[in-house]
Amino acid sequence: MNDCGCYSITSTGLMPVNAAIERLRQAGQARTPEIERVSLVQALNRVLAVDILAPVDVPPRDNSAMDGYAVHTDSLGSIPLTLAISQRIPAGVNPEPLRPGTAARIFTGAVIPEGVNAVVMQENCCQATPDSVQIRQAFKAGENIRLIGQDIRTGTRILQQGERLGPAAIGMLASLGLAEAPVYRRLKVAVLSTGDELVEPGSPLQHGGQIYNSNRYLLQALLTRLDCESIDLGVVADNLPDTLAALDKARKLADVVISSGGVSVGEEDHVKTAVEQLGKLDFWKIAIKPGKPLAFGRIGETAFIGFPGNPQSVWITFLILGRQFLLARQGQRFRNEPAGYPVPISFSVAKPLKRVEYLRVRLVETEQGLVLEKHVNQSSGVLSSSLWADGLACIPVDVVLNPGDSVRFMPFSGFGVA
Ligand code: AMP
Ligand code: MG
């Protein structure tokens, strides 16, 4: 998994990050979404539901890699060699067999006719008359011929079930002649924000106790990037009846319900109680910073994830934890996930940590190469650090680090959300 050293149970009694990830993945994989067929135009970012075996060879016939003259080495006499041009073969034409002792004018991508075993590029030829060509350089069998199936052989497994389709995969499906792809149905995710202090962007704040609701939009944007269908259920007031009603409505509309805030243990936090009444809830204290509390369970049979309230904590716990559940529930297979690689840090970690910390960092070019610089304010209440950053630096527990030491850098692009 990752090299954050977070497999070890922490002395604090908190759940290690990787244990939480594993549980979320398993819970996600416990159910497979239904399958639907979509056109290639709609297939981008969808998760493939079956293995794809090549139904044809690519390319389907030997073809020319160059504009030039198609010949056979049997015609090879002394150079320069003059041959009659017996046919013209542009791309898209089904050619006649080559008359022995002649050349065919041929263009890139055109089918190699029977009786040809080389294409001499036109730069090495001179068309002496309209009907003949002079070849000025020796040529070898196989020259400038792309062989049938050199890209893909019939029957080869080209794409695996559980792969998320990117542009290259879609291009490949098209080159195999496939117009549609069987993919998993899009996951419907209902989003709720809790908090009496929340005001919608676009309306003025009435007093100092109010703040704008950022999680509602942050979470919907994250879900869109992960190709989920988000169902916006707005804000729920901080009381139990409203929370119960909102969660019950949400579970009927969606495959997964996610909420932000209201999962601490204060008397204004009702999400925990409501989920416990409607289904089942695990409340995990995870060795992660920012973050820590994550509520995970189900409302009826609908999965539920309760994120913390601080937008920065939402951002990190979504990327590191919630996303893992959603990808697994979408049917995605995990490979080198999430993408990360070691990069030296420009700062130090003087005191060993008890929770894995995901610092918001930037890649900076120095004379020593690329290093990670951290944002000055790593507070969980500060979302601007993520706007500034290129990604996260994963600081393992129980270590002291000096400038020049390497840590795992996880670019936001590797999460598919940048
Ligand atoms: P809570 O877990 O509900 O106590 O929320 C923790 C902190 O996050 C509080 O300072 C809340 O005001 C803030 N917060 C909760 N929900 C949101 C939201 N949707 N947008 C911005 N801040 C929020
Ligand atoms: Mg609250």
XYZ file of C-alpha atoms and ligand atoms in Angstrom:
442
model
C 0.000 0.000 0.000
C 1.768 3.202 0.932
C 5.029 3.749 2.714
C 3.665 5.850 5.527
C 4.362 3.260 8.155
C 0.750 3.399 9.184
C 0.165 -0.356 9.337
C 1.429 -0.445 12.896
C -1.232 -0.058 15.562
C -0.606 3.258 17.201
C -0.029 3.498 20.916
C -2.827 6.069 21.082
C -5.535 3.488 20.382
C -6.427 5.180 17.114
C -7.154 3.105 14.017
C -4.189 3.159 11.621
C -4.943 4.860 8.299
C -4.225 1.759 6.239
C -6.508 -0.360 8.385
C -9.288 2.157 7.756
C -8.543 2.133 4.007
C -8.661 -1.658 3.937
C -11.999 -1.758 5.723
C -13.453 0.889 3.437
C -12.299 -0.974 0.334
C -13.728 -4.246 1.552
C -17.036 -2.623 2.414
C -17.075 -0.962 -1.011
C -16.325 -4.199 -2.843
C -19.047 -6.065 -0.967
C -21.517 -4.926 -3.606
C -21.072 -4.821 -7.378
C -22.943 -2.165 -9.315
C -25.223 -3.125 -12.189
C -23.834 -3.069 -15.697
C -24.939 -0.860 -18.571
C -23.636 -0.388 -22.093
C -22.597 3.106 -23.101
C -21.281 4.558 -26.337
C -17.581 5.395 -26.508
C -18.442 9.091 -26.329
C -20.070 8.518 -22.930
C -17.467 6.059 -21.667
C -14.818 8.496 -20.431
C -14.077 7.973 -16.690
C -16.501 5.080 -16.410
C -15.377 1.798 -14.849
C -15.198 -1.137 -17.230
C -17.401 -4.052 -16.151
C -15.785 -6.875 -18.167
C -12.395 -7.849 -19.585
C -12.009 -6.780 -23.201
C -10.398 -9.317 -25.540
C -9.361 -8.040 -28.958
C -11.905 -9.274 -31.537
C -9.593 -8.354 -34.440
C -5.936 -7.828 -35.272
C -4.677 -4.250 -35.170
C -3.614 -3.359 -37.792
C -5.895 -5.739 -39.669
C -3.459 -6.150 -42.642
C 0.204 -5.436 -43.314
C 0.414 -1.763 -44.264
C 2.903 0.812 -45.352
C 4.704 2.955 -42.767
C 5.777 5.450 -45.450
C 4.860 7.173 -48.658
C 6.982 5.407 -51.282
C 7.131 2.429 -53.614
C 6.090 -1.121 -52.778
C 8.487 -3.696 -54.217
C 9.850 -7.189 -53.724
C 13.502 -7.930 -52.950
C 13.452 -10.414 -55.850
C 13.459 -7.349 -58.118
C 16.674 -6.143 -56.558
C 19.218 -5.594 -59.280
C 22.014 -3.067 -59.227
C 21.188 0.351 -57.782
C 19.955 2.661 -59.260
C 17.176 0.361 -60.369
C 14.319 1.381 -62.635
C 10.946 -0.394 -62.248
C 7.635 0.084 -64.008
C 4.826 1.400 -61.738
C 2.045 -1.160 -62.092
C -0.548 0.261 -59.663
C -1.282 3.112 -57.266
C -2.364 2.239 -53.697
C -3.638 5.066 -51.501
C -4.923 4.324 -47.972
C -8.382 2.780 -48.036
C -7.902 0.778 -51.229
C -7.850 -3.016 -51.487
C -4.885 -3.593 -53.841
C -4.210 -6.152 -56.576
C -1.259 -8.531 -56.130
C 1.962 -6.884 -57.359
C 3.025 -7.830 -60.850
C 6.509 -9.403 -60.446
C 9.371 -7.143 -61.452
C 7.330 -3.930 -60.977
C 6.749 -1.384 -58.218
C 3.479 0.013 -56.809
C 3.126 3.636 -55.771
C 1.986 3.383 -52.144
C 1.055 5.778 -49.326
C 1.248 5.645 -45.528
C -1.345 3.306 -44.038
C -2.199 1.676 -47.386
C -2.478 -2.113 -47.522
C 0.609 -3.988 -48.704
C -0.358 -6.084 -51.721
C 0.543 -9.711 -52.148
C 3.983 -10.089 -53.715
C 5.473 -7.096 -51.834
C 7.998 -7.444 -49.046
C 9.396 -3.907 -48.754
C 8.445 -0.280 -49.186
C 11.176 2.044 -50.374
C 10.582 5.526 -48.998
C 9.981 8.112 -51.670
C 12.978 10.169 -50.522
C 15.177 7.319 -51.836
C 13.448 7.221 -55.214
C 12.981 9.404 -58.191
C 9.957 9.079 -60.408
C 11.671 9.145 -63.815
C 8.501 9.026 -65.958
C 4.791 8.886 -65.037
C 4.995 5.102 -65.405
C 8.357 4.226 -63.851
C 10.419 4.884 -60.774
C 14.125 4.877 -60.166
C 15.205 3.417 -56.823
C 18.456 4.964 -55.705
C 19.183 3.119 -52.455
C 19.397 -0.554 -51.611
C 16.459 -1.913 -49.594
C 15.856 -4.885 -47.334
C 12.940 -7.279 -46.924
C 10.446 -5.975 -44.336
C 11.532 -2.357 -44.707
C 8.772 0.179 -43.875
C 6.083 -2.472 -43.485
C 3.872 -2.465 -40.386
C 2.883 -6.048 -39.831
C -0.635 -7.334 -39.249
C -1.365 -7.490 -35.485
C 1.819 -5.622 -34.544
C -0.223 -3.442 -32.174
C -2.691 -6.088 -30.996
C -3.299 -9.755 -31.766
C -6.838 -11.157 -31.835
C -7.742 -12.640 -28.456
C -5.276 -10.584 -26.407
C -6.754 -9.118 -23.219
C -6.579 -5.400 -23.851
C -8.451 -3.960 -20.899
C -9.319 -5.415 -17.541
C -12.584 -5.371 -15.715
C -12.400 -2.651 -13.062
C -10.252 -0.267 -15.099
C -11.365 3.327 -15.304
C -11.558 4.284 -18.952
C -9.270 7.125 -19.967
C -8.734 8.628 -23.423
C -6.174 5.972 -24.457
C -8.521 3.133 -23.481
C -11.368 4.727 -25.416
C -9.127 5.165 -28.474
C -8.132 1.517 -28.148
C -11.736 0.301 -27.965
C -12.456 2.264 -31.127
C -9.435 0.800 -32.909
C -10.836 -2.656 -32.130
C -14.094 -1.714 -33.819
C -16.082 -1.616 -30.584
C -18.706 1.137 -30.520
C -19.842 0.613 -26.937
C -18.365 -0.436 -23.622
C -20.023 -2.369 -20.791
C -19.484 -0.216 -17.697
C -20.801 -0.106 -14.165
C -23.760 2.101 -13.517
C -22.871 5.488 -12.104
C -22.987 5.639 -8.337
C -25.656 7.936 -6.879
C -24.329 9.785 -3.880
C -26.529 12.025 -1.743
C -24.798 14.964 -0.058
C -26.004 16.596 3.148
C -24.410 19.405 5.129
C -25.239 19.869 8.771
C -24.939 23.069 10.747
C -27.218 25.905 11.861
C -24.348 28.317 11.225
C -24.324 27.657 7.470
C -25.370 30.228 4.905
C -25.484 29.587 1.181
C -23.003 31.425 -1.030
C -24.784 34.297 -2.745
C -26.629 35.422 0.420
C -25.088 37.882 2.880
C -23.998 36.677 6.309
C -26.390 38.136 8.904
C -24.134 38.015 11.926
C -20.726 36.888 13.143
C -21.972 33.425 14.042
C -22.638 32.495 10.438
C -20.279 31.065 7.831
C -20.686 30.050 4.229
C -21.439 26.464 3.431
C -18.350 25.274 1.589
C -18.597 21.509 2.149
C -21.777 21.242 0.115
C -19.968 22.483 -2.974
C -16.606 20.941 -2.187
C -18.141 17.483 -1.832
C -20.260 17.785 -4.954
C -17.224 18.881 -6.951
C -15.198 15.943 -5.628
C -17.997 13.533 -6.503
C -18.266 14.911 -10.019
C -14.544 14.417 -10.511
C -14.925 10.799 -9.421
C -17.733 10.394 -11.944
C -20.415 9.898 -9.302
C -23.902 11.312 -9.758
C -24.275 13.661 -6.812
C -27.698 14.342 -5.335
C -27.706 17.635 -3.503
C -29.876 17.499 -0.397
C -28.856 20.856 1.009
C -28.495 21.710 4.667
C -29.918 19.900 7.673
C -30.579 21.838 10.853
C -28.867 20.756 14.052
C -31.714 18.801 15.588
C -32.529 15.124 15.701
C -35.960 15.051 13.956
C -34.671 17.010 10.942
C -31.531 14.888 10.763
C -33.580 11.679 10.909
C -35.922 12.893 8.178
C -33.085 14.053 5.917
C -31.120 10.834 6.230
C -34.194 8.708 5.634
C -34.996 10.660 2.476
C -31.370 10.445 1.343
C -31.115 6.685 1.696
C -34.088 6.161 -0.608
C -32.560 8.281 -3.364
C -28.960 7.152 -3.349
C -26.488 4.268 -3.231
C -24.334 6.162 -0.753
C -25.169 9.003 1.610
C -22.443 11.364 2.732
C -22.697 14.186 5.219
C -20.392 16.782 6.683
C -20.263 17.990 10.269
C -22.333 16.926 13.227
C -20.345 13.785 13.991
C -18.494 15.013 17.044
C -19.854 14.179 20.461
C -21.326 17.562 21.358
C -25.059 17.939 22.017
C -25.391 19.806 18.695
C -24.149 16.747 16.808
C -27.085 14.581 15.770
C -25.836 12.627 12.775
C -24.381 9.836 14.874
C -27.574 9.280 16.841
C -29.737 9.487 13.733
C -27.702 6.916 11.804
C -27.683 4.594 14.808
C -31.478 4.797 14.909
C -31.929 4.206 11.177
C -29.228 1.621 10.625
C -25.796 0.894 11.955
C -22.840 3.105 12.637
C -19.163 2.556 13.282
C -17.440 5.587 14.623
C -13.779 5.419 13.816
C -11.088 7.459 15.455
C -8.393 7.279 12.846
C -4.721 8.167 13.230
C -4.984 10.817 10.536
C -4.356 14.543 10.585
C -6.291 16.542 9.619
C -9.374 14.466 10.225
C -9.525 11.824 12.940
C -13.226 11.102 13.404
C -14.982 9.384 10.521
C -18.435 7.917 10.818
C -19.053 4.923 8.607
C -22.070 2.690 8.435
C -25.401 2.252 6.732
C -28.851 3.767 6.787
C -31.130 0.855 6.006
C -29.098 -0.817 3.267
C -27.604 2.429 1.941
C -23.959 3.061 2.765
C -23.204 6.102 4.882
C -20.043 8.146 5.398
C -20.055 11.039 7.841
C -17.200 13.435 7.238
C -15.957 15.960 9.793
C -17.118 19.571 9.552
C -13.935 21.476 8.813
C -13.619 21.868 5.050
C -9.912 21.038 5.142
C -10.640 17.861 7.108
C -13.374 17.017 4.617
C -10.947 17.465 1.740
C -8.267 15.227 3.286
C -10.543 12.537 4.694
C -12.416 12.407 1.399
C -9.199 11.975 -0.596
C -7.543 9.479 1.713
C -10.533 7.563 3.064
C -13.958 8.278 1.549
C -12.629 8.099 -1.990
C -11.378 4.570 -1.387
C -14.880 3.429 -0.494
C -16.447 5.200 -3.456
C -13.939 3.794 -5.957
C -14.429 0.285 -4.602
C -18.217 0.657 -4.747
C -17.890 1.901 -8.334
C -16.249 -1.432 -9.159
C -12.774 0.005 -9.700
C -9.763 -2.217 -9.164
C -6.846 -0.788 -7.301
C -3.420 -0.580 -8.861
C -0.694 1.628 -7.363
C -3.429 3.543 -5.692
C -3.330 6.382 -4.899
C -0.354 7.406 -6.974
C 2.568 8.647 -4.895
C 6.327 8.691 -5.010
C 9.198 9.740 -2.740
C 10.355 13.354 -2.868
C 12.812 15.124 -0.504
C 11.347 17.677 1.885
C 12.671 21.194 2.428
C 11.432 21.312 6.040
C 11.897 19.234 9.137
C 9.600 17.246 11.390
C 11.227 17.736 14.769
C 8.654 15.951 16.920
C 7.458 12.422 16.109
C 3.734 12.352 15.262
C 1.046 10.127 16.718
C -1.175 10.482 13.653
C -0.155 10.259 10.001
C -0.180 13.822 8.798
C -1.051 14.789 5.242
C 0.689 18.103 4.746
C -0.361 20.397 1.949
C 2.801 20.819 -0.113
C 4.106 22.268 -3.325
C 6.794 20.863 -5.608
C 9.560 23.432 -5.920
C 12.503 23.298 -8.331
C 15.868 23.906 -6.590
C 19.517 23.392 -7.570
C 19.288 20.013 -5.810
C 16.228 19.065 -7.867
C 12.559 18.997 -6.913
C 11.750 19.341 -3.210
C 8.526 19.651 -1.245
C 7.676 22.933 0.407
C 4.847 22.985 2.916
C 2.160 25.610 3.270
C 2.774 27.848 6.271
C -0.666 27.183 7.735
C -1.521 23.502 8.064
C -4.536 24.123 10.295
C -7.571 21.949 9.621
C -9.678 25.114 9.412
C -7.699 26.450 6.449
C -8.818 25.371 2.993
C -6.590 27.867 1.177
C -3.572 25.637 1.836
C -5.069 23.019 -0.492
C -5.698 25.605 -3.156
C -2.027 26.589 -2.959
C -0.710 23.028 -2.844
C 0.137 20.545 -5.617
C -0.593 17.598 -3.390
C -0.077 15.946 -0.037
C 3.084 14.868 1.737
C 2.447 11.832 3.873
C 4.347 12.176 7.162
C 4.495 8.806 8.922
C 4.012 8.399 12.664
C 6.904 8.109 15.098
C 9.663 9.565 12.937
C 11.880 12.622 13.018
C 12.693 14.061 9.608
C 15.316 16.507 8.392
C 15.452 18.608 5.229
C 16.557 16.332 2.386
C 14.775 13.259 3.782
C 12.185 11.851 1.421
C 8.495 11.298 2.101
C 5.671 10.041 -0.067
C 4.284 12.827 -2.224
C 0.745 12.288 -3.454
C -0.138 14.774 -6.192
C -3.779 15.838 -6.301
C -3.809 14.711 -9.935
C -3.119 11.153 -8.714
C -6.405 11.227 -6.822
C -8.197 12.127 -10.025
C -9.580 15.305 -8.501
C -7.059 18.021 -9.420
P -18.947 20.196 13.423
O -18.270 18.870 13.248
O -20.342 20.198 12.914
O -18.837 20.670 14.822
O -18.137 21.230 12.519
C -16.769 21.510 12.747
C -16.391 22.841 12.157
O -16.599 22.814 10.754
C -17.200 24.008 12.660
O -16.338 25.125 12.799
C -18.213 24.235 11.574
O -18.674 25.555 11.535
C -17.429 23.895 10.334
N -18.314 23.436 9.283
C -19.224 22.439 9.416
N -19.903 22.272 8.270
C -19.413 23.173 7.395
C -19.711 23.504 6.036
N -20.641 22.830 5.342
N -19.008 24.485 5.443
C -18.042 25.138 6.121
N -17.728 24.891 7.404
C -18.391 23.918 8.047
Mg -21.947 21.349 13.380
